């Protein structure tokens, strides 16, 4: 695992119950508050987690922070005060995410207030189909089946996407010459050069006949896309100087608050 800049924290994935652990370390760094929350157009409740960053040489335990007051409001006048479940986990009680609505989170903790905002895109973007093709062994491919997701981009410029892929109900594991690496599911796209057109997204997963595919498309706002994009840059070491991912909490806290819609498709390799 590469050494990165700041913290170790966990991104809770909505609907799947899975977690992705992202390691971003900095020696002798002061602990920072990490806030992570997601609102979707799928049935709630939704979860917000608050934890504290730890140093690179500390134990791989990321303490949850208790005793925070959290409320999520929308631009239609609704307010939900979250219930504390313990160990830094907080849950909505009445909120139901809707497309086209802007959500604001306010966290009060130890005399500090942290706020962030995210707008769930109004357009529903669905995956039309998955297309499979067989590739023989070559310099570019291992022998096997590969797939693309096809969908229609809305006519207005400024749509951002991420995809989650599960094969046979599990996160896919890539084999790079014997090195096994779990798919982090940060497959990102935007409509900068393809606005309003039919789009396809090509994935590198090597599949076999009979593999059952579940692909999820998340329609993001710009702030969430920028967070994921800069997180990928940190993970890959692509930045000129490594830095923390862009957070819509600004410089006050690490993490992110996201509102997005979700569609999915299932298919089998035949």
mmCIF file of C-alpha atoms in Angstrom:
data_model
loop_
_atom_site.group_PDB
_atom_site.id
_atom_site.type_symbol
_atom_site.label_atom_id
_atom_site.label_comp_id
_atom_site.label_asym_id
_atom_site.label_seq_id
_atom_site.Cartn_x
_atom_site.Cartn_y
_atom_site.Cartn_z
ATOM 1 C CA UNK A 1 0.000 0.000 0.000
ATOM 2 C CA UNK A 2 1.348 3.430 -0.920
ATOM 3 C CA UNK A 3 1.962 6.076 1.738
ATOM 4 C CA UNK A 4 -0.175 9.176 1.358
ATOM 5 C CA UNK A 5 -0.894 12.356 3.038
ATOM 6 C CA UNK A 6 -3.234 12.522 5.891
ATOM 7 C CA UNK A 7 -5.742 10.178 7.470
ATOM 8 C CA UNK A 8 -7.318 6.784 7.440
ATOM 9 C CA UNK A 9 -11.065 6.850 7.172
ATOM 10 C CA UNK A 10 -13.959 4.706 6.009
ATOM 11 C CA UNK A 11 -16.485 5.572 3.323
ATOM 12 C CA UNK A 12 -19.813 3.887 4.027
ATOM 13 C CA UNK A 13 -21.496 2.825 0.797
ATOM 14 C CA UNK A 14 -25.216 3.350 0.661
ATOM 15 C CA UNK A 15 -27.429 0.284 0.039
ATOM 16 C CA UNK A 16 -24.636 -2.279 -0.097
ATOM 17 C CA UNK A 17 -23.546 -2.462 3.527
ATOM 18 C CA UNK A 18 -19.971 -2.506 2.257
ATOM 19 C CA UNK A 19 -17.164 -0.238 3.367
ATOM 20 C CA UNK A 20 -14.133 1.030 1.513
ATOM 21 C CA UNK A 21 -11.055 1.908 3.560
ATOM 22 C CA UNK A 22 -9.036 4.776 2.149
ATOM 23 C CA UNK A 23 -5.561 5.354 3.602
ATOM 24 C CA UNK A 24 -4.159 8.877 3.553
ATOM 25 C CA UNK A 25 -1.377 9.362 6.083
ATOM 26 C CA UNK A 26 0.901 12.087 7.381
ATOM 27 C CA UNK A 27 3.473 11.559 10.118
ATOM 28 C CA UNK A 28 2.893 13.632 13.267
ATOM 29 C CA UNK A 29 -0.323 15.174 11.915
ATOM 30 C CA UNK A 30 -2.724 16.728 14.386
ATOM 31 C CA UNK A 31 -6.006 14.779 14.626
ATOM 32 C CA UNK A 32 -8.770 16.195 12.446
ATOM 33 C CA UNK A 33 -12.520 15.779 12.547
ATOM 34 C CA UNK A 34 -13.774 13.570 9.702
ATOM 35 C CA UNK A 35 -17.448 13.851 8.723
ATOM 36 C CA UNK A 36 -19.006 11.553 6.138
ATOM 37 C CA UNK A 37 -22.649 11.605 5.114
ATOM 38 C CA UNK A 38 -24.795 10.568 2.152
ATOM 39 C CA UNK A 39 -28.365 11.407 1.141
ATOM 40 C CA UNK A 40 -29.899 9.561 -1.825
ATOM 41 C CA UNK A 41 -33.241 9.207 -3.565
ATOM 42 C CA UNK A 42 -33.495 5.662 -2.213
ATOM 43 C CA UNK A 43 -35.475 4.944 0.984
ATOM 44 C CA UNK A 44 -33.740 6.031 4.203
ATOM 45 C CA UNK A 45 -32.681 6.196 6.916
ATOM 46 C CA UNK A 46 -29.330 7.740 5.982
ATOM 47 C CA UNK A 47 -26.178 7.667 8.059
ATOM 48 C CA UNK A 48 -23.589 10.256 9.034
ATOM 49 C CA UNK A 49 -20.366 9.167 10.706
ATOM 50 C CA UNK A 50 -17.979 11.367 12.662
ATOM 51 C CA UNK A 51 -14.496 10.137 13.491
ATOM 52 C CA UNK A 52 -11.015 11.384 14.244
ATOM 53 C CA UNK A 53 -8.031 11.007 11.963
ATOM 54 C CA UNK A 54 -5.030 9.072 13.268
ATOM 55 C CA UNK A 55 -1.327 9.118 12.480
ATOM 56 C CA UNK A 56 0.469 6.704 10.201
ATOM 57 C CA UNK A 57 2.230 4.801 12.999
ATOM 58 C CA UNK A 58 -0.785 4.531 15.270
ATOM 59 C CA UNK A 59 -2.987 1.465 15.597
ATOM 60 C CA UNK A 60 -5.448 0.900 12.758
ATOM 61 C CA UNK A 61 -8.369 2.077 14.913
ATOM 62 C CA UNK A 62 -10.266 5.217 13.997
ATOM 63 C CA UNK A 63 -12.234 6.446 16.993
ATOM 64 C CA UNK A 64 -15.783 7.572 16.456
ATOM 65 C CA UNK A 65 -16.737 10.899 17.987
ATOM 66 C CA UNK A 66 -19.847 10.967 20.140
ATOM 67 C CA UNK A 67 -21.927 13.787 21.532
ATOM 68 C CA UNK A 68 -22.411 15.785 18.339
ATOM 69 C CA UNK A 69 -25.611 17.564 17.379
ATOM 70 C CA UNK A 70 -26.415 17.008 13.697
ATOM 71 C CA UNK A 71 -29.257 18.323 11.624
ATOM 72 C CA UNK A 72 -29.916 18.046 7.910
ATOM 73 C CA UNK A 73 -32.225 20.561 6.270
ATOM 74 C CA UNK A 74 -33.425 21.080 2.711
ATOM 75 C CA UNK A 75 -34.441 24.054 0.616
ATOM 76 C CA UNK A 76 -38.106 23.114 1.038
ATOM 77 C CA UNK A 77 -38.066 23.902 4.763
ATOM 78 C CA UNK A 78 -37.703 20.355 6.137
ATOM 79 C CA UNK A 79 -35.327 19.701 9.049
ATOM 80 C CA UNK A 80 -34.256 16.340 10.475
ATOM 81 C CA UNK A 81 -32.283 16.103 13.727
ATOM 82 C CA UNK A 82 -30.234 12.916 13.598
ATOM 83 C CA UNK A 83 -30.351 10.208 16.247
ATOM 84 C CA UNK A 84 -27.050 9.172 17.795
ATOM 85 C CA UNK A 85 -26.483 5.408 17.607
ATOM 86 C CA UNK A 86 -23.086 5.330 19.300
ATOM 87 C CA UNK A 87 -19.431 5.078 18.252
ATOM 88 C CA UNK A 88 -19.681 8.149 16.041
ATOM 89 C CA UNK A 89 -22.684 6.923 14.008
ATOM 90 C CA UNK A 90 -25.761 9.137 13.569
ATOM 91 C CA UNK A 91 -28.939 8.374 11.627
ATOM 92 C CA UNK A 92 -31.808 10.334 10.084
ATOM 93 C CA UNK A 93 -35.307 9.801 11.436
ATOM 94 C CA UNK A 94 -37.762 11.300 8.921
ATOM 95 C CA UNK A 95 -35.799 12.543 5.917
ATOM 96 C CA UNK A 96 -36.480 11.151 2.440
ATOM 97 C CA UNK A 97 -34.058 12.274 -0.261
ATOM 98 C CA UNK A 98 -35.543 13.796 -3.434
ATOM 99 C CA UNK A 99 -34.015 14.732 -6.756
ATOM 100 C CA UNK A 100 -33.639 18.449 -7.444
ATOM 101 C CA UNK A 101 -33.419 19.351 -3.748
ATOM 102 C CA UNK A 102 -30.465 21.023 -2.010
ATOM 103 C CA UNK A 103 -29.463 19.611 1.375
ATOM 104 C CA UNK A 104 -27.435 21.287 4.112
ATOM 105 C CA UNK A 105 -25.802 19.496 7.013
ATOM 106 C CA UNK A 106 -24.873 21.270 10.243
ATOM 107 C CA UNK A 107 -22.721 19.539 12.822
ATOM 108 C CA UNK A 108 -22.152 21.095 16.241
ATOM 109 C CA UNK A 109 -19.285 19.554 18.159
ATOM 110 C CA UNK A 110 -17.169 20.832 21.057
ATOM 111 C CA UNK A 111 -18.119 24.440 20.420
ATOM 112 C CA UNK A 112 -17.399 24.251 16.675
ATOM 113 C CA UNK A 113 -19.930 24.242 13.847
ATOM 114 C CA UNK A 114 -19.281 22.405 10.570
ATOM 115 C CA UNK A 115 -21.532 22.886 7.551
ATOM 116 C CA UNK A 116 -21.676 21.562 4.010
ATOM 117 C CA UNK A 117 -24.183 21.618 1.163
ATOM 118 C CA UNK A 118 -25.002 19.274 -1.693
ATOM 119 C CA UNK A 119 -27.675 19.358 -4.398
ATOM 120 C CA UNK A 120 -29.140 16.126 -5.706
ATOM 121 C CA UNK A 121 -29.350 16.437 -9.524
ATOM 122 C CA UNK A 122 -32.940 16.630 -10.739
ATOM 123 C CA UNK A 123 -32.595 14.430 -13.835
ATOM 124 C CA UNK A 124 -32.877 10.689 -13.393
ATOM 125 C CA UNK A 125 -30.093 9.004 -15.376
ATOM 126 C CA UNK A 126 -30.524 5.275 -15.882
ATOM 127 C CA UNK A 127 -28.195 2.659 -17.327
ATOM 128 C CA UNK A 128 -29.909 1.511 -20.501
ATOM 129 C CA UNK A 129 -27.972 -1.728 -20.870
ATOM 130 C CA UNK A 130 -24.700 -3.571 -20.392
ATOM 131 C CA UNK A 131 -22.800 -4.778 -23.453
ATOM 132 C CA UNK A 132 -20.404 -7.730 -23.233
ATOM 133 C CA UNK A 133 -17.593 -8.644 -25.622
ATOM 134 C CA UNK A 134 -14.924 -11.335 -25.679
ATOM 135 C CA UNK A 135 -11.252 -10.385 -25.959
ATOM 136 C CA UNK A 136 -8.441 -12.795 -26.744
ATOM 137 C CA UNK A 137 -5.129 -12.601 -24.890
ATOM 138 C CA UNK A 138 -3.099 -9.588 -26.048
ATOM 139 C CA UNK A 139 -0.849 -6.826 -24.781
ATOM 140 C CA UNK A 140 -3.945 -4.894 -23.749
ATOM 141 C CA UNK A 141 -6.229 -7.630 -22.459
ATOM 142 C CA UNK A 142 -6.302 -10.836 -20.518
ATOM 143 C CA UNK A 143 -8.489 -13.395 -22.224
ATOM 144 C CA UNK A 144 -12.073 -13.058 -21.110
ATOM 145 C CA UNK A 145 -15.253 -11.030 -21.355
ATOM 146 C CA UNK A 146 -15.397 -7.265 -20.818
ATOM 147 C CA UNK A 147 -18.355 -4.934 -20.555
ATOM 148 C CA UNK A 148 -19.619 -1.422 -21.154
ATOM 149 C CA UNK A 149 -22.499 0.460 -19.537
ATOM 150 C CA UNK A 150 -24.706 2.497 -21.892
ATOM 151 C CA UNK A 151 -26.748 5.517 -20.804
ATOM 152 C CA UNK A 152 -28.130 8.839 -22.058
ATOM 153 C CA UNK A 153 -26.611 12.067 -20.766
ATOM 154 C CA UNK A 154 -29.118 14.887 -20.078
ATOM 155 C CA UNK A 155 -29.032 17.896 -22.434
ATOM 156 C CA UNK A 156 -27.698 20.411 -19.896
ATOM 157 C CA UNK A 157 -23.929 20.597 -19.405
ATOM 158 C CA UNK A 158 -22.620 19.741 -15.953
ATOM 159 C CA UNK A 159 -23.503 16.117 -15.204
ATOM 160 C CA UNK A 160 -21.158 13.973 -13.127
ATOM 161 C CA UNK A 161 -21.217 10.258 -12.488
ATOM 162 C CA UNK A 162 -19.666 7.474 -10.485
ATOM 163 C CA UNK A 163 -20.186 3.733 -10.979
ATOM 164 C CA UNK A 164 -20.057 0.850 -8.530
ATOM 165 C CA UNK A 165 -19.492 -2.649 -9.907
ATOM 166 C CA UNK A 166 -20.200 -5.948 -8.150
ATOM 167 C CA UNK A 167 -19.521 -9.365 -9.683
ATOM 168 C CA UNK A 168 -21.436 -12.318 -8.262
ATOM 169 C CA UNK A 169 -22.506 -10.131 -5.363
ATOM 170 C CA UNK A 170 -18.995 -9.127 -4.355
ATOM 171 C CA UNK A 171 -16.486 -6.361 -4.973
ATOM 172 C CA UNK A 172 -14.251 -7.431 -7.861
ATOM 173 C CA UNK A 173 -10.589 -8.296 -7.204
ATOM 174 C CA UNK A 174 -8.089 -7.437 -9.933
ATOM 175 C CA UNK A 175 -5.087 -9.706 -10.465
ATOM 176 C CA UNK A 176 -2.028 -7.740 -11.577
ATOM 177 C CA UNK A 177 0.626 -10.417 -12.162
ATOM 178 C CA UNK A 178 -0.238 -12.143 -8.911
ATOM 179 C CA UNK A 179 -0.880 -8.968 -6.920
ATOM 180 C CA UNK A 180 -4.519 -8.975 -5.841
ATOM 181 C CA UNK A 181 -6.112 -5.529 -5.554
ATOM 182 C CA UNK A 182 -9.732 -4.995 -4.571
ATOM 183 C CA UNK A 183 -11.764 -2.697 -6.819
ATOM 184 C CA UNK A 184 -12.197 0.651 -5.024
ATOM 185 C CA UNK A 185 -15.231 1.451 -7.219
ATOM 186 C CA UNK A 186 -14.161 4.988 -8.070
ATOM 187 C CA UNK A 187 -15.203 4.823 -11.735
ATOM 188 C CA UNK A 188 -15.880 8.464 -12.545
ATOM 189 C CA UNK A 189 -17.222 10.272 -15.605
ATOM 190 C CA UNK A 190 -18.609 13.629 -16.722
ATOM 191 C CA UNK A 191 -20.222 15.161 -19.803
ATOM 192 C CA UNK A 192 -17.596 17.804 -20.585
ATOM 193 C CA UNK A 193 -17.042 16.486 -24.118
ATOM 194 C CA UNK A 194 -20.176 14.398 -24.609
ATOM 195 C CA UNK A 195 -22.966 16.589 -23.271
ATOM 196 C CA UNK A 196 -26.464 15.471 -24.224
ATOM 197 C CA UNK A 197 -25.316 12.410 -26.149
ATOM 198 C CA UNK A 198 -25.589 8.674 -25.742
ATOM 199 C CA UNK A 199 -22.653 7.591 -23.607
ATOM 200 C CA UNK A 200 -20.855 4.377 -22.842
ATOM 201 C CA UNK A 201 -18.432 3.627 -20.046
ATOM 202 C CA UNK A 202 -15.841 0.895 -20.577
ATOM 203 C CA UNK A 203 -14.737 -1.168 -17.565
ATOM 204 C CA UNK A 204 -11.522 -3.236 -17.202
ATOM 205 C CA UNK A 205 -13.027 -6.144 -15.247
ATOM 206 C CA UNK A 206 -12.204 -9.565 -16.772
ATOM 207 C CA UNK A 207 -15.318 -11.728 -16.650
ATOM 208 C CA UNK A 208 -16.379 -15.307 -17.338
ATOM 209 C CA UNK A 209 -19.549 -16.856 -18.721
ATOM 210 C CA UNK A 210 -22.091 -17.057 -15.931
ATOM 211 C CA UNK A 211 -20.807 -14.068 -13.975
ATOM 212 C CA UNK A 212 -23.708 -12.070 -12.540
ATOM 213 C CA UNK A 213 -23.230 -8.318 -12.812
ATOM 214 C CA UNK A 214 -24.686 -5.546 -10.681
ATOM 215 C CA UNK A 215 -23.768 -2.027 -11.799
ATOM 216 C CA UNK A 216 -24.883 1.097 -9.984
ATOM 217 C CA UNK A 217 -24.824 4.619 -11.449
ATOM 218 C CA UNK A 218 -24.713 7.567 -9.079
ATOM 219 C CA UNK A 219 -25.640 10.978 -10.526
ATOM 220 C CA UNK A 220 -23.488 13.444 -8.572
ATOM 221 C CA UNK A 221 -23.243 17.172 -8.102
ATOM 222 C CA UNK A 222 -19.938 18.925 -8.820
ATOM 223 C CA UNK A 223 -18.712 19.055 -5.210
ATOM 224 C CA UNK A 224 -19.113 15.303 -4.722
ATOM 225 C CA UNK A 225 -17.440 14.577 -8.056
ATOM 226 C CA UNK A 226 -14.517 16.826 -7.120
ATOM 227 C CA UNK A 227 -14.140 15.023 -3.805
ATOM 228 C CA UNK A 228 -14.005 11.609 -5.478
ATOM 229 C CA UNK A 229 -11.753 12.897 -8.267
ATOM 230 C CA UNK A 230 -9.181 14.373 -5.901
ATOM 231 C CA UNK A 231 -9.397 11.307 -3.671
ATOM 232 C CA UNK A 232 -8.449 9.146 -6.669
ATOM 233 C CA UNK A 233 -5.540 11.493 -7.405
ATOM 234 C CA UNK A 234 -4.272 11.043 -3.841
ATOM 235 C CA UNK A 235 -4.645 7.261 -4.006
ATOM 236 C CA UNK A 236 -2.871 7.056 -7.372
ATOM 237 C CA UNK A 237 -0.227 9.613 -6.461
ATOM 238 C CA UNK A 238 -1.192 11.617 -9.546
ATOM 239 C CA UNK A 239 -0.972 15.057 -7.977
ATOM 240 C CA UNK A 240 2.181 17.161 -8.236
ATOM 241 C CA UNK A 241 2.091 17.560 -4.466
ATOM 242 C CA UNK A 242 -0.221 15.198 -2.541
ATOM 243 C CA UNK A 243 -2.986 16.921 -0.621
ATOM 244 C CA UNK A 244 -6.251 16.080 1.053
ATOM 245 C CA UNK A 245 -9.284 15.492 -1.179
ATOM 246 C CA UNK A 246 -11.450 18.559 -1.764
ATOM 247 C CA UNK A 247 -14.096 18.624 0.953
ATOM 248 C CA UNK A 248 -17.327 20.594 0.808
ATOM 249 C CA UNK A 249 -16.741 21.282 4.501
ATOM 250 C CA UNK A 250 -13.895 23.531 3.348
ATOM 251 C CA UNK A 251 -10.901 23.620 5.668
ATOM 252 C CA UNK A 252 -12.942 23.014 8.800
ATOM 253 C CA UNK A 253 -13.203 19.217 8.546
ATOM 254 C CA UNK A 254 -12.148 16.293 6.404
ATOM 255 C CA UNK A 255 -14.641 14.070 4.598
ATOM 256 C CA UNK A 256 -17.695 14.999 2.541
ATOM 257 C CA UNK A 257 -21.458 15.383 2.477
ATOM 258 C CA UNK A 258 -23.139 14.126 -0.696
ATOM 259 C CA UNK A 259 -26.642 14.028 -2.144
ATOM 260 C CA UNK A 260 -27.090 11.937 -5.293
ATOM 261 C CA UNK A 261 -29.589 9.773 -7.124
ATOM 262 C CA UNK A 262 -28.991 6.091 -7.751
ATOM 263 C CA UNK A 263 -30.019 3.726 -10.544
ATOM 264 C CA UNK A 264 -28.804 0.212 -11.168
ATOM 265 C CA UNK A 265 -28.907 -2.672 -13.633
ATOM 266 C CA UNK A 266 -28.285 -6.404 -13.416
ATOM 267 C CA UNK A 267 -27.176 -8.752 -16.160
ATOM 268 C CA UNK A 268 -25.376 -12.061 -16.684
ATOM 269 C CA UNK A 269 -22.442 -12.832 -18.969
ATOM 270 C CA UNK A 270 -23.631 -15.367 -21.563
#
